[in-house]
mmCIF file of C-alpha atoms in Angstrom:
data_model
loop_
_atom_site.group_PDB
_atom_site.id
_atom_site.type_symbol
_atom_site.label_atom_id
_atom_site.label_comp_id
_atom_site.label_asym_id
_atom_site.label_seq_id
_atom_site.Cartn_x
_atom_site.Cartn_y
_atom_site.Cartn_z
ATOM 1 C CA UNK I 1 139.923 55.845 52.593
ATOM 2 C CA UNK I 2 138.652 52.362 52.332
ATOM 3 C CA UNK I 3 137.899 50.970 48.905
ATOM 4 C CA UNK I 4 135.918 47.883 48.365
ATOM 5 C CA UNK I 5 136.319 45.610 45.484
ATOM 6 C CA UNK I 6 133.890 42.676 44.259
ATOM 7 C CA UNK I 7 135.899 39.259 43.715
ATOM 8 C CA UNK I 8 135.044 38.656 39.761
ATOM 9 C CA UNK I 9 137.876 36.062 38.298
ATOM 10 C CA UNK I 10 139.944 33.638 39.562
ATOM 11 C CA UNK I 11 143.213 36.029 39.591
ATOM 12 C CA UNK I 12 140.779 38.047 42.097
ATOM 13 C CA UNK I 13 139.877 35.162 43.916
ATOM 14 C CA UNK I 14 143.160 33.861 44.521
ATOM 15 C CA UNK I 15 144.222 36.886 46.031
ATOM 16 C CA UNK I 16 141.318 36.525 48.422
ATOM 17 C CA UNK I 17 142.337 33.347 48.897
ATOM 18 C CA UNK I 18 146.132 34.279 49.815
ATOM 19 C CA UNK I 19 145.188 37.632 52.009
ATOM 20 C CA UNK I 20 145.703 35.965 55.432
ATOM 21 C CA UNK I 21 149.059 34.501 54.358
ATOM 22 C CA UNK I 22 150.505 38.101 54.714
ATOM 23 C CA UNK I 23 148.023 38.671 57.906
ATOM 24 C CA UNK I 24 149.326 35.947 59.722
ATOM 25 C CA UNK I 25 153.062 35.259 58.574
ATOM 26 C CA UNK I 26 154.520 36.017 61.994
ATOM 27 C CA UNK I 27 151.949 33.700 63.677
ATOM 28 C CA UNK I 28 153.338 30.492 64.777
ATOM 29 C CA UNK I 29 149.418 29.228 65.814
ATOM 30 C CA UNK I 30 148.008 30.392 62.129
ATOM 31 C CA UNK I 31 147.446 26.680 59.782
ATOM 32 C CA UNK I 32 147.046 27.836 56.258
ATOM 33 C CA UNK I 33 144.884 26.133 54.052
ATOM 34 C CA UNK I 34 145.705 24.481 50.752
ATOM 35 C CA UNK I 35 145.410 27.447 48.447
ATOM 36 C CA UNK I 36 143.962 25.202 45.610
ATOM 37 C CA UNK I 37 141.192 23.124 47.708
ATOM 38 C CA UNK I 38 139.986 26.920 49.047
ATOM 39 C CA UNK I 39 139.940 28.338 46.121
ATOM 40 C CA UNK I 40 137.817 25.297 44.841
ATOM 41 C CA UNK I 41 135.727 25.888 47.984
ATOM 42 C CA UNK I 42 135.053 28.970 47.050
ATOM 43 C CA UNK I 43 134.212 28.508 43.161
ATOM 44 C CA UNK I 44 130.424 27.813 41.979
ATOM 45 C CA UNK I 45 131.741 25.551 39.417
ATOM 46 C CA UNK I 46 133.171 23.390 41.950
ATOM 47 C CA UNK I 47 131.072 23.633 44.945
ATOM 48 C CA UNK I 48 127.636 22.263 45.157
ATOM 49 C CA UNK I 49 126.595 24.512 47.340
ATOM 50 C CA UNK I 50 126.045 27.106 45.105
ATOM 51 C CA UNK I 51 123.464 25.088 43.936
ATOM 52 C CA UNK I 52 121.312 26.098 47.069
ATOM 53 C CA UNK I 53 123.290 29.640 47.918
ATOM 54 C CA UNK I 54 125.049 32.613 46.938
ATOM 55 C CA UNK I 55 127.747 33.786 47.593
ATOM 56 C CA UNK I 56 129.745 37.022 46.750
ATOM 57 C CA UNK I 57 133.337 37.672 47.807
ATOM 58 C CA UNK I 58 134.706 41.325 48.921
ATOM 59 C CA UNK I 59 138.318 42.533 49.208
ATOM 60 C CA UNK I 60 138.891 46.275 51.009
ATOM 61 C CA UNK I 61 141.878 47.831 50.085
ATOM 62 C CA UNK I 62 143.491 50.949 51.444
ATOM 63 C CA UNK I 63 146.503 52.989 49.583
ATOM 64 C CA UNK I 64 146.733 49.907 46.993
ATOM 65 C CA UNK I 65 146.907 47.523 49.214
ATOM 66 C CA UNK I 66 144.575 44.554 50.529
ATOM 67 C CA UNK I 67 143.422 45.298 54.569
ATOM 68 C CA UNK I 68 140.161 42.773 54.735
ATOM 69 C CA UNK I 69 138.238 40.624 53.078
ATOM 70 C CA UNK I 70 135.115 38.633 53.759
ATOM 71 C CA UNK I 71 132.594 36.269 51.828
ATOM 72 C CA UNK I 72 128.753 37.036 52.087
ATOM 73 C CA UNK I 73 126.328 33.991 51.979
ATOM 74 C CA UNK I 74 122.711 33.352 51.520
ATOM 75 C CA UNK I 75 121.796 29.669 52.118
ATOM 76 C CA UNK I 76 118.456 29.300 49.942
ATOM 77 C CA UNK I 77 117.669 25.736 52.005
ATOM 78 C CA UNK I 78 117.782 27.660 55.121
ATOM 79 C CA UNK I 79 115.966 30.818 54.507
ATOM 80 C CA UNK I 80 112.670 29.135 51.910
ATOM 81 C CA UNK I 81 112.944 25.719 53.889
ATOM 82 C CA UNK I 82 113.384 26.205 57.386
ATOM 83 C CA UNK I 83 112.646 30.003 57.562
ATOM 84 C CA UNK I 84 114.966 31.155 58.844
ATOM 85 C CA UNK I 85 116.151 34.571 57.550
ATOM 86 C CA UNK I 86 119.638 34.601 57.932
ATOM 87 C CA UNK I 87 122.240 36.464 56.142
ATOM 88 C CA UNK I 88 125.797 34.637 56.754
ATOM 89 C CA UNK I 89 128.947 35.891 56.165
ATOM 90 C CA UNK I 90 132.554 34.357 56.348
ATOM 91 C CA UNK I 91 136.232 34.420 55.949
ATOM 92 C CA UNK I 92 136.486 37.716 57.406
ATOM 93 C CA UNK I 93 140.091 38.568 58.160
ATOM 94 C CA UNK I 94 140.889 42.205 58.900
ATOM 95 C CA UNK I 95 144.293 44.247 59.855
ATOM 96 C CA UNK I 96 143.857 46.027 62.987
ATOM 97 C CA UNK I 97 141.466 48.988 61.848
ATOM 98 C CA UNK I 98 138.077 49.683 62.876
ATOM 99 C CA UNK I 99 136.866 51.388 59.564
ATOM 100 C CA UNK I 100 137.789 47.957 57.341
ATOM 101 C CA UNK I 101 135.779 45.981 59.535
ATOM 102 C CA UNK I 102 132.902 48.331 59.206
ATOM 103 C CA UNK I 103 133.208 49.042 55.386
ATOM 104 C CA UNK I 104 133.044 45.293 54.774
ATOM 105 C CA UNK I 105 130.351 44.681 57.469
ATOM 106 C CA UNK I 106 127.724 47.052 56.049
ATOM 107 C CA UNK I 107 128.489 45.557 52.945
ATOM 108 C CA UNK I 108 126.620 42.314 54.544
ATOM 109 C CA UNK I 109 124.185 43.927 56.087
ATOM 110 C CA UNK I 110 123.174 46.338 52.519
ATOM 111 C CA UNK I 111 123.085 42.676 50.373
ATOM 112 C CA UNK I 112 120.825 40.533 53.626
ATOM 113 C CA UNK I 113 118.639 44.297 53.624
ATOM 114 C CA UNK I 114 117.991 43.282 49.696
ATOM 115 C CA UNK I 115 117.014 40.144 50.122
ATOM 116 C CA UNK I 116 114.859 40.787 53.180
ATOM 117 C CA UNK I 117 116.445 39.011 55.769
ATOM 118 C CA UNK I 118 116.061 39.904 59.297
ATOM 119 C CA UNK I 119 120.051 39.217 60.724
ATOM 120 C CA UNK I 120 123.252 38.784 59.715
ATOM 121 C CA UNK I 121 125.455 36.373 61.285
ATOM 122 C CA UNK I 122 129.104 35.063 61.267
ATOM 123 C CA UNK I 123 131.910 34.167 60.785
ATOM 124 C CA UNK I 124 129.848 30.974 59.090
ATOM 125 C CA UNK I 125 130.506 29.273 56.068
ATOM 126 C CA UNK I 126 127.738 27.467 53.766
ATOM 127 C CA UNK I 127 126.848 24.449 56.376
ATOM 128 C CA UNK I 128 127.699 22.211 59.120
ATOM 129 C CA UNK I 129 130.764 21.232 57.653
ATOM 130 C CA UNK I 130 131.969 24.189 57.056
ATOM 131 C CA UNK I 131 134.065 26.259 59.334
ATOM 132 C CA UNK I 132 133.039 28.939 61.810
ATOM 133 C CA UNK I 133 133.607 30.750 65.159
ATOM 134 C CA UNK I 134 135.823 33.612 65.864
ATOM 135 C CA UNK I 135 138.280 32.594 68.282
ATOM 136 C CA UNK I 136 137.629 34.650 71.459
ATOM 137 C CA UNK I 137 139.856 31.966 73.579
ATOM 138 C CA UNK I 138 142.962 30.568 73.098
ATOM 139 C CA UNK I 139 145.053 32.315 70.587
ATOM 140 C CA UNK I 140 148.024 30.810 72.001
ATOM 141 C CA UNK I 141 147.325 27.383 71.080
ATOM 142 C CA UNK I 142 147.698 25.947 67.106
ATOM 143 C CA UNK I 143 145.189 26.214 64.937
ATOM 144 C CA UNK I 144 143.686 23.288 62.830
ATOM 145 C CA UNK I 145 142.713 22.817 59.120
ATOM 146 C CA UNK I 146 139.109 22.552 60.119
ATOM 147 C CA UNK I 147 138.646 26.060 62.348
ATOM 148 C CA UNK I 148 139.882 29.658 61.265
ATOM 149 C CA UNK I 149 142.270 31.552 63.443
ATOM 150 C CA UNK I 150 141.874 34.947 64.253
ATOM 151 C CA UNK I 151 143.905 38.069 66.077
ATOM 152 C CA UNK I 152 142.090 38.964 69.493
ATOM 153 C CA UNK I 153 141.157 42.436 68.033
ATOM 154 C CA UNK I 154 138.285 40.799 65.895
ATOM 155 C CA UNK I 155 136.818 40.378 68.947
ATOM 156 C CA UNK I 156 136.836 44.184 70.004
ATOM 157 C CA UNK I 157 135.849 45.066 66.414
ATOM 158 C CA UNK I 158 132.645 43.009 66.568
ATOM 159 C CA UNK I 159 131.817 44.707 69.621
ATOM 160 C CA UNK I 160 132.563 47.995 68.787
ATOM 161 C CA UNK I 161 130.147 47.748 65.831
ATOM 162 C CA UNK I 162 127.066 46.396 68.115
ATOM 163 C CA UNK I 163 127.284 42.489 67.305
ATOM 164 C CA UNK I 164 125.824 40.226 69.986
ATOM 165 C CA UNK I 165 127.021 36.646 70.705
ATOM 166 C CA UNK I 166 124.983 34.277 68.323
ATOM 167 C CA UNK I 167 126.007 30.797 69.112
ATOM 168 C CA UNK I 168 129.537 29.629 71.700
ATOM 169 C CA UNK I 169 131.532 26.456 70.315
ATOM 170 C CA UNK I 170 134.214 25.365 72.636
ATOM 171 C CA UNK I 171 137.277 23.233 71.570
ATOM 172 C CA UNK I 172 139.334 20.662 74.159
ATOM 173 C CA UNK I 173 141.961 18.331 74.813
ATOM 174 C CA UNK I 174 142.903 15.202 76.792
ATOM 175 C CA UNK I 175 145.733 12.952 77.073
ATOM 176 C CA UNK I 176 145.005 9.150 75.123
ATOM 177 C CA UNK I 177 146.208 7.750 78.652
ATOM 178 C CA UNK I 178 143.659 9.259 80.118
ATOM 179 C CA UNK I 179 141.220 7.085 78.348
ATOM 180 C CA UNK I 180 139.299 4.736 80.332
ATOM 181 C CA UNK I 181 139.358 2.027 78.730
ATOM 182 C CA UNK I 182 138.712 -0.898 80.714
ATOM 183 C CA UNK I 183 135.358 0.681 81.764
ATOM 184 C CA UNK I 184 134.735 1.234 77.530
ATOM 185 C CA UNK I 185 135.946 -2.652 77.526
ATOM 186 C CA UNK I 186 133.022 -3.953 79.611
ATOM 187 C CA UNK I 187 130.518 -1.743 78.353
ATOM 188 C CA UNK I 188 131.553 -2.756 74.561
ATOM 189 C CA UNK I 189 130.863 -6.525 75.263
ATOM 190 C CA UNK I 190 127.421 -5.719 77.149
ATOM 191 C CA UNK I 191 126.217 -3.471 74.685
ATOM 192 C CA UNK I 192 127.109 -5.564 71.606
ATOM 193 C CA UNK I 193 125.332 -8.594 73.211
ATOM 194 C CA UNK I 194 122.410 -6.439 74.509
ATOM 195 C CA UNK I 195 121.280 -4.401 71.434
ATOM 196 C CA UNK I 196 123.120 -6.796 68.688
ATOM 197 C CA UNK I 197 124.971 -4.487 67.683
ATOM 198 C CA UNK I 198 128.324 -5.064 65.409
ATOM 199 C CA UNK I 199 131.664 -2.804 65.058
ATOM 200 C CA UNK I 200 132.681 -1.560 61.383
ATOM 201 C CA UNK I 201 136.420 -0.896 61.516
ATOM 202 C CA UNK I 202 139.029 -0.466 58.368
ATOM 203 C CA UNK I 203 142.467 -0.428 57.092
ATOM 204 C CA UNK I 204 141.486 0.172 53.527
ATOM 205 C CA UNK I 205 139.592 3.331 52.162
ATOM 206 C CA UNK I 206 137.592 1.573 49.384
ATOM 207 C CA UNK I 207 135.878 -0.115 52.609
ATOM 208 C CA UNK I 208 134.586 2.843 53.878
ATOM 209 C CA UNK I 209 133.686 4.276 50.528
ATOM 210 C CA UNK I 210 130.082 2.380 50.388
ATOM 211 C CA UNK I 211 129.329 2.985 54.237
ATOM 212 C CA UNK I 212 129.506 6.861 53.165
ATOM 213 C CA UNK I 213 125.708 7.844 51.854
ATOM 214 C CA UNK I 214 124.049 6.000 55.175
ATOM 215 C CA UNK I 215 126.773 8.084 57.800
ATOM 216 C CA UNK I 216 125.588 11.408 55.625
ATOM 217 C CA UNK I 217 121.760 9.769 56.468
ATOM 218 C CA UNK I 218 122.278 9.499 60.003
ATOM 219 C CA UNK I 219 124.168 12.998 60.179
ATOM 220 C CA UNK I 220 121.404 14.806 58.943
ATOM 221 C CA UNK I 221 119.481 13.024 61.545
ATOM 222 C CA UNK I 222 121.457 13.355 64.628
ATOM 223 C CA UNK I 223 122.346 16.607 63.812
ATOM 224 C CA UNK I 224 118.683 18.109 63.062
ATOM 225 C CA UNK I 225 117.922 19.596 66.319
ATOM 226 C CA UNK I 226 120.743 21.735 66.390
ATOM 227 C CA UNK I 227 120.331 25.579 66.242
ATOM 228 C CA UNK I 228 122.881 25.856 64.004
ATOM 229 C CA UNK I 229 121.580 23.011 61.425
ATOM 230 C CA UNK I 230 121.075 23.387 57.912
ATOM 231 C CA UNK I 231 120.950 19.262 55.964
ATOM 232 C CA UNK I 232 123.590 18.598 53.423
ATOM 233 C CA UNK I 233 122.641 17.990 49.945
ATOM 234 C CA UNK I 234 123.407 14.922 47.710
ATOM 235 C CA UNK I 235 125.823 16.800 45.497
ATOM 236 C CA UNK I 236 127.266 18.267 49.021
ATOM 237 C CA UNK I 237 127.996 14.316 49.810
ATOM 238 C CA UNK I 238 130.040 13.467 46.546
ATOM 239 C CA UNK I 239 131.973 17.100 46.635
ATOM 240 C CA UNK I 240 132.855 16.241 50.148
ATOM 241 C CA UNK I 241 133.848 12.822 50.086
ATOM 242 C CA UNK I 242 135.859 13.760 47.463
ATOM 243 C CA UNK I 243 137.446 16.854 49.321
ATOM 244 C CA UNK I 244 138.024 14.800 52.755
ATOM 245 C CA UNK I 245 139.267 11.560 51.329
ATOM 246 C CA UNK I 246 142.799 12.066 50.744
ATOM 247 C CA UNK I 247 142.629 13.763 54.714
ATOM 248 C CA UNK I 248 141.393 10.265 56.077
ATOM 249 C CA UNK I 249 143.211 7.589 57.564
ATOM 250 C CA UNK I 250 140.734 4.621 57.173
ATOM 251 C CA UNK I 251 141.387 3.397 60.566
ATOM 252 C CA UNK I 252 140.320 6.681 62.025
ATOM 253 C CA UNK I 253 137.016 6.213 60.987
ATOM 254 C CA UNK I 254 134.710 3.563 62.869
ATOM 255 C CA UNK I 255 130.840 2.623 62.725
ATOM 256 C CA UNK I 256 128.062 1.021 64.469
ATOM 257 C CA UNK I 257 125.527 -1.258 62.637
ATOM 258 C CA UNK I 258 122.562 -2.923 64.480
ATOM 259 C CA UNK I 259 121.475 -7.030 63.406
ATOM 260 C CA UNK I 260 119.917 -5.797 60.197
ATOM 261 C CA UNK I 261 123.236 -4.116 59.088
ATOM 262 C CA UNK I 262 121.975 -0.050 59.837
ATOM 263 C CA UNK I 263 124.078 2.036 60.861
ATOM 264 C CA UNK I 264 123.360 3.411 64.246
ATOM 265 C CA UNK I 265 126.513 5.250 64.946
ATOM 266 C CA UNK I 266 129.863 6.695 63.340
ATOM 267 C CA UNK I 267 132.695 9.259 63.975
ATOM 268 C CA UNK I 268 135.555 10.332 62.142
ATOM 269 C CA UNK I 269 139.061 11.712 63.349
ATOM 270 C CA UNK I 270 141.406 13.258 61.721
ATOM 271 C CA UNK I 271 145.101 12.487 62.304
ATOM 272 C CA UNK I 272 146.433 16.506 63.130
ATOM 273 C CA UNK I 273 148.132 17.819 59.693
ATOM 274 C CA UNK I 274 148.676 21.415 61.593
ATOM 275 C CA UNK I 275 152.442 21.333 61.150
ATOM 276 C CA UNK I 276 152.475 19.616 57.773
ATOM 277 C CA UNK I 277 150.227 22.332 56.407
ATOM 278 C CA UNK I 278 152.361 24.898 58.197
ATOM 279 C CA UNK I 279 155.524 23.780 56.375
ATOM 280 C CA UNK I 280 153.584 23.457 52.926
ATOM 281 C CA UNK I 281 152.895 26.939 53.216
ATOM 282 C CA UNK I 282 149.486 26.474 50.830
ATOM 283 C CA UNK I 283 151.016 24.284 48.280
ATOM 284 C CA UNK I 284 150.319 20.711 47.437
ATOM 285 C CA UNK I 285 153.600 20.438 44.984
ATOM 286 C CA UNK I 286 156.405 19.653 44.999
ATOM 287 C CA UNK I 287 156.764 18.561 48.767
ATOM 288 C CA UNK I 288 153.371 19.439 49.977
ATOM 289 C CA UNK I 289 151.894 16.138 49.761
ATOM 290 C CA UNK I 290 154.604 14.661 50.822
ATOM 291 C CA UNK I 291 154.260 16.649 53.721
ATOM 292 C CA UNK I 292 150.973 15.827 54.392
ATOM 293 C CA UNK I 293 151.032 11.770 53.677
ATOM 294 C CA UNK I 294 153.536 11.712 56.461
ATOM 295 C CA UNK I 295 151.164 13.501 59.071
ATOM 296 C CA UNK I 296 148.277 11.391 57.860
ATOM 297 C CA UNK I 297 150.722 8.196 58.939
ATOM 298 C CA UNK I 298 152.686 9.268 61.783
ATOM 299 C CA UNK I 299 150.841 12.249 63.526
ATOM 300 C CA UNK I 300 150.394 11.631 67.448
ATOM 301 C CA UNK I 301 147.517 14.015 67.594
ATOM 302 C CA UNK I 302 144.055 13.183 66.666
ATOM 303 C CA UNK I 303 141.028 14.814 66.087
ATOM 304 C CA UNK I 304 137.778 14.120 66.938
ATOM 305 C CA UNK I 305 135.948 15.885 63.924
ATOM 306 C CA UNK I 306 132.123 14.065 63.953
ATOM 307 C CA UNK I 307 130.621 11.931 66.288
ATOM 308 C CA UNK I 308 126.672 11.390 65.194
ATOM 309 C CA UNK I 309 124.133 8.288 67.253
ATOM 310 C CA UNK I 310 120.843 7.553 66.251
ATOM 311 C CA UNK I 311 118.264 8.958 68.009
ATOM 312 C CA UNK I 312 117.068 5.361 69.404
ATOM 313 C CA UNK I 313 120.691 4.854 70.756
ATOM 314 C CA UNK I 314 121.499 7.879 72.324
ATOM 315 C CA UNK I 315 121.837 7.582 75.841
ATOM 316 C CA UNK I 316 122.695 4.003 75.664
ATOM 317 C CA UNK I 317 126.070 3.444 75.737
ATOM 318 C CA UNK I 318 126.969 2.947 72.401
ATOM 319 C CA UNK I 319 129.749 5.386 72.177
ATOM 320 C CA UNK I 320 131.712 2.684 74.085
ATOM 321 C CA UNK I 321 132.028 0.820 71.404
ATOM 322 C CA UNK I 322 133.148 3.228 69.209
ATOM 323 C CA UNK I 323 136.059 4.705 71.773
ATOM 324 C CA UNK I 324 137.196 0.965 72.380
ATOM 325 C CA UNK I 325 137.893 0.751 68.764
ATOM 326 C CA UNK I 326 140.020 4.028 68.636
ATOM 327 C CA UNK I 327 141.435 2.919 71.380
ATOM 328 C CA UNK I 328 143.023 -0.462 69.303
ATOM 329 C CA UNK I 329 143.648 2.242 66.595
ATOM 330 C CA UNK I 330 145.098 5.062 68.674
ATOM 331 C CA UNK I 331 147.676 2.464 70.423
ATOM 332 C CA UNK I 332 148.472 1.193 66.871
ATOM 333 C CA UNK I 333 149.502 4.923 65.619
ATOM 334 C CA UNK I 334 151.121 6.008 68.660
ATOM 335 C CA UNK I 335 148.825 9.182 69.685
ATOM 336 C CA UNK I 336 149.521 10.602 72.421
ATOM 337 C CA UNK I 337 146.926 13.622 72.417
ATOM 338 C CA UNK I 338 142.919 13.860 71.702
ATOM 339 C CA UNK I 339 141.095 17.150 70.285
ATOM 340 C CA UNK I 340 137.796 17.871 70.249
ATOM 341 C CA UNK I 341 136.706 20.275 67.288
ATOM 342 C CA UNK I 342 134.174 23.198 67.928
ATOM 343 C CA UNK I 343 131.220 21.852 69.326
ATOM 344 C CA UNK I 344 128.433 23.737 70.721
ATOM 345 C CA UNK I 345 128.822 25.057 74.413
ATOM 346 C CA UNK I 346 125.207 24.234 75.033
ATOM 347 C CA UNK I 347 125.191 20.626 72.832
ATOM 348 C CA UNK I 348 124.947 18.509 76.288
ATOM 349 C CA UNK I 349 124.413 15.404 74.835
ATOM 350 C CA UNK I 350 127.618 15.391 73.361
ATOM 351 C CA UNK I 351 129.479 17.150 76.365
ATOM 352 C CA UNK I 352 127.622 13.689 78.493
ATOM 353 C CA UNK I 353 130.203 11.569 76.258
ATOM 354 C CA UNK I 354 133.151 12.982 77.490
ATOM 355 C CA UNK I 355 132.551 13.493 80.613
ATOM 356 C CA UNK I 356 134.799 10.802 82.186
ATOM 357 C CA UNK I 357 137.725 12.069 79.792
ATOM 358 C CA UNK I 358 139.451 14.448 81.803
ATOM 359 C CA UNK I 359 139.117 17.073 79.432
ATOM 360 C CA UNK I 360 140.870 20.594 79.320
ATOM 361 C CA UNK I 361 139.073 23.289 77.482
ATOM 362 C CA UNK I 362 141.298 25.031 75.287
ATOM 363 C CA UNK I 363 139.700 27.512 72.896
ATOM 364 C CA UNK I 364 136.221 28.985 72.575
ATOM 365 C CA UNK I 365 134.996 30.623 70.101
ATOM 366 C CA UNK I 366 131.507 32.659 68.752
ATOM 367 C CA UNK I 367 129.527 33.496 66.183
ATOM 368 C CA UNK I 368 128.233 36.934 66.094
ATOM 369 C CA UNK I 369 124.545 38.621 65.471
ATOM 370 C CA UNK I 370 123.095 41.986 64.718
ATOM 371 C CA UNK I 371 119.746 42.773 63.425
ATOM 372 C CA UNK I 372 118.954 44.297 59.717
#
């Protein structure tokens, strides 16, 4: 029999928090997280979104022993605001065992009933910038610190239990010697001249630090039209720049500002701490860090984690100037391979920027729906 068990303290939490350590310890593609930053992620004291959700967090437990767990969500923004009645849910991890699944399902489904919402979907976290997508593709490649991994039989269990595909996010790759680069050469020196436009590129993170509100301004804007869109909050900024800011190599993080010094486009990449976090094995101390600064430095993967253009400059070439800086960068740090994060399968304004990359699709991924 399946017994489920409300999260209540932070002894509670952590073991939600450390459940997929045990699900996962023979995978060699699982990345765990840092078991302190998720257990802040998860804590209403130290997340501002609670501010504008709740969340509750369930554990199911069979003969004594954990078997699932998942996080249930109601985003106030996007349910008053943009009316849309969702009920989310999140970090789900299950063993293999249809009745766990469904135990901690219907638990969604009986709180999103309550409040009157009309679906449930998920795996989601609290925004944007959160992760989401089960993996339905490419369990054979590494994981990163921004997606969730997943077994292939959460797959069968969503369909099993009458969940329809909700939203597709697919996740590539392509070799830095593929870039073209001349091509992004020209175009950077004709678009500069033509539009005015001026390169923001760093070696020091206190440079980037004021740049920070305006690329959360245009994110929010470039972003908007997005099914999957909810805005991020002021208090979301400052917890996130704060959560991301050790993660960031300054250099990996370039922007666009027209003759009146607005920023008109950004992106950020993430050198690949994969490994590093693998080896860390959730802990920060004692060689964690260490761990971790090294990747930041040396790693020969990036990843391409946002990308956001002003509405007025889409279409117009700007991205070239924003590639022929990484490329300087890249070059500089040795990488060797490119990532794209999740991004939507249907998003073709961002699939139009790499289209002369020679990407490889590698993983895909869903979000799942079923009526309450």
């Amino acid at each position: 029999m399946i017994q489920l068990h409300e999260v209540k303290n932070k002894k509670e939490l952590k073991r939600f928090v450390t459940f997929p350590f045990s699900l996962y310890k023979d995978s060699k593609y699982w990345v765990p997280p840092i078991i302190s930053d998720e257990v802040g992620t998860l804590s209403a004291d130290k997340n501002p979104a609670f501010l504008h959700a709740d969340a509750r967090f369930f554990l199911a437990y069979k003969n004594n022993e954990i078997v699932g767990r998942i996080a249930t969500i109601v985003n106030w923004t996007e349910v008053n605001e943009q009316k849309v009645k969702k009920m989310r849910f999140g970090w789900f991890d299950i063993i293999d065992d249809i009745e766990v699944s469904k135990v901690l399902l219907d638990k969604v489904a009986e709180i999103g009933k309550q409040h009157n919402l009309d679906y449930m979907e998920g795996p989601v976290g609290f925004s944007n910038l959160d992760k989401n997508g089960a993996l339905t593709e490419g369990f054979d490649h590494i994981g990163t610190m921004a997606t969730w991994y997943n077994h292939p039989y959460y797959i069968d269990h969503f369909n099993q239990l009458g969940f329809e595909t909700e939203k597709e996010y697919i996740e590539s790759k392509f070799a830095f010697k593929n870039l073209p680069i001349e091509r992004f050469v020209r175009a950077n020196d004709i678009i500069l001249k033509r539009f005015k436009l001026k390169a923001g590129s760093y070696t020091k993170t206190n440079e980037i630090i004021p740049h920070l509100d305006s690329m959360f301004d245009l994110f929010n804007q470039s972003y908007s039209k997005l099914s999957s869109f909810v805005p991020i909050s002021n208090p979301q900024r400052d917890y996130f720049k704060k959560k991301f800011i050790n993660f960031i190599n300054p250099e990996y993080i370039k922007f666009v500002f027209d003759e009146h010094d607005k920023m008109v486009a950004f992106a950020i990449v993430l050198p690949s701490f994969s490994e590093a976090l693998q080896e860390a094995k959730g802990k920060l101390f004692p060689f964690g860090f260490l761990k971790l600064l090294k990747a930041k430095k040396y790693s020969k993967t990036a990843l391409f984690y946002l990308i956001g253009v002003d509405e007025q400059f889409q279409n117009k070439g700007v991205t070239a100037i924003i590639f022929n800086e990484f490329h300087k960068s890249f070059t500089k740090f040795g990488v060797e391979t490119c990532i794209r994060l999740p991004e939507l399968a249907d998003n073709h304004a961002s699939h139009q920027i790499w289209k002369d990359f020679d990407t490889k699709i590698i993983k895909r991924r869903k979000t799942f729906r079923k009526a309450l």
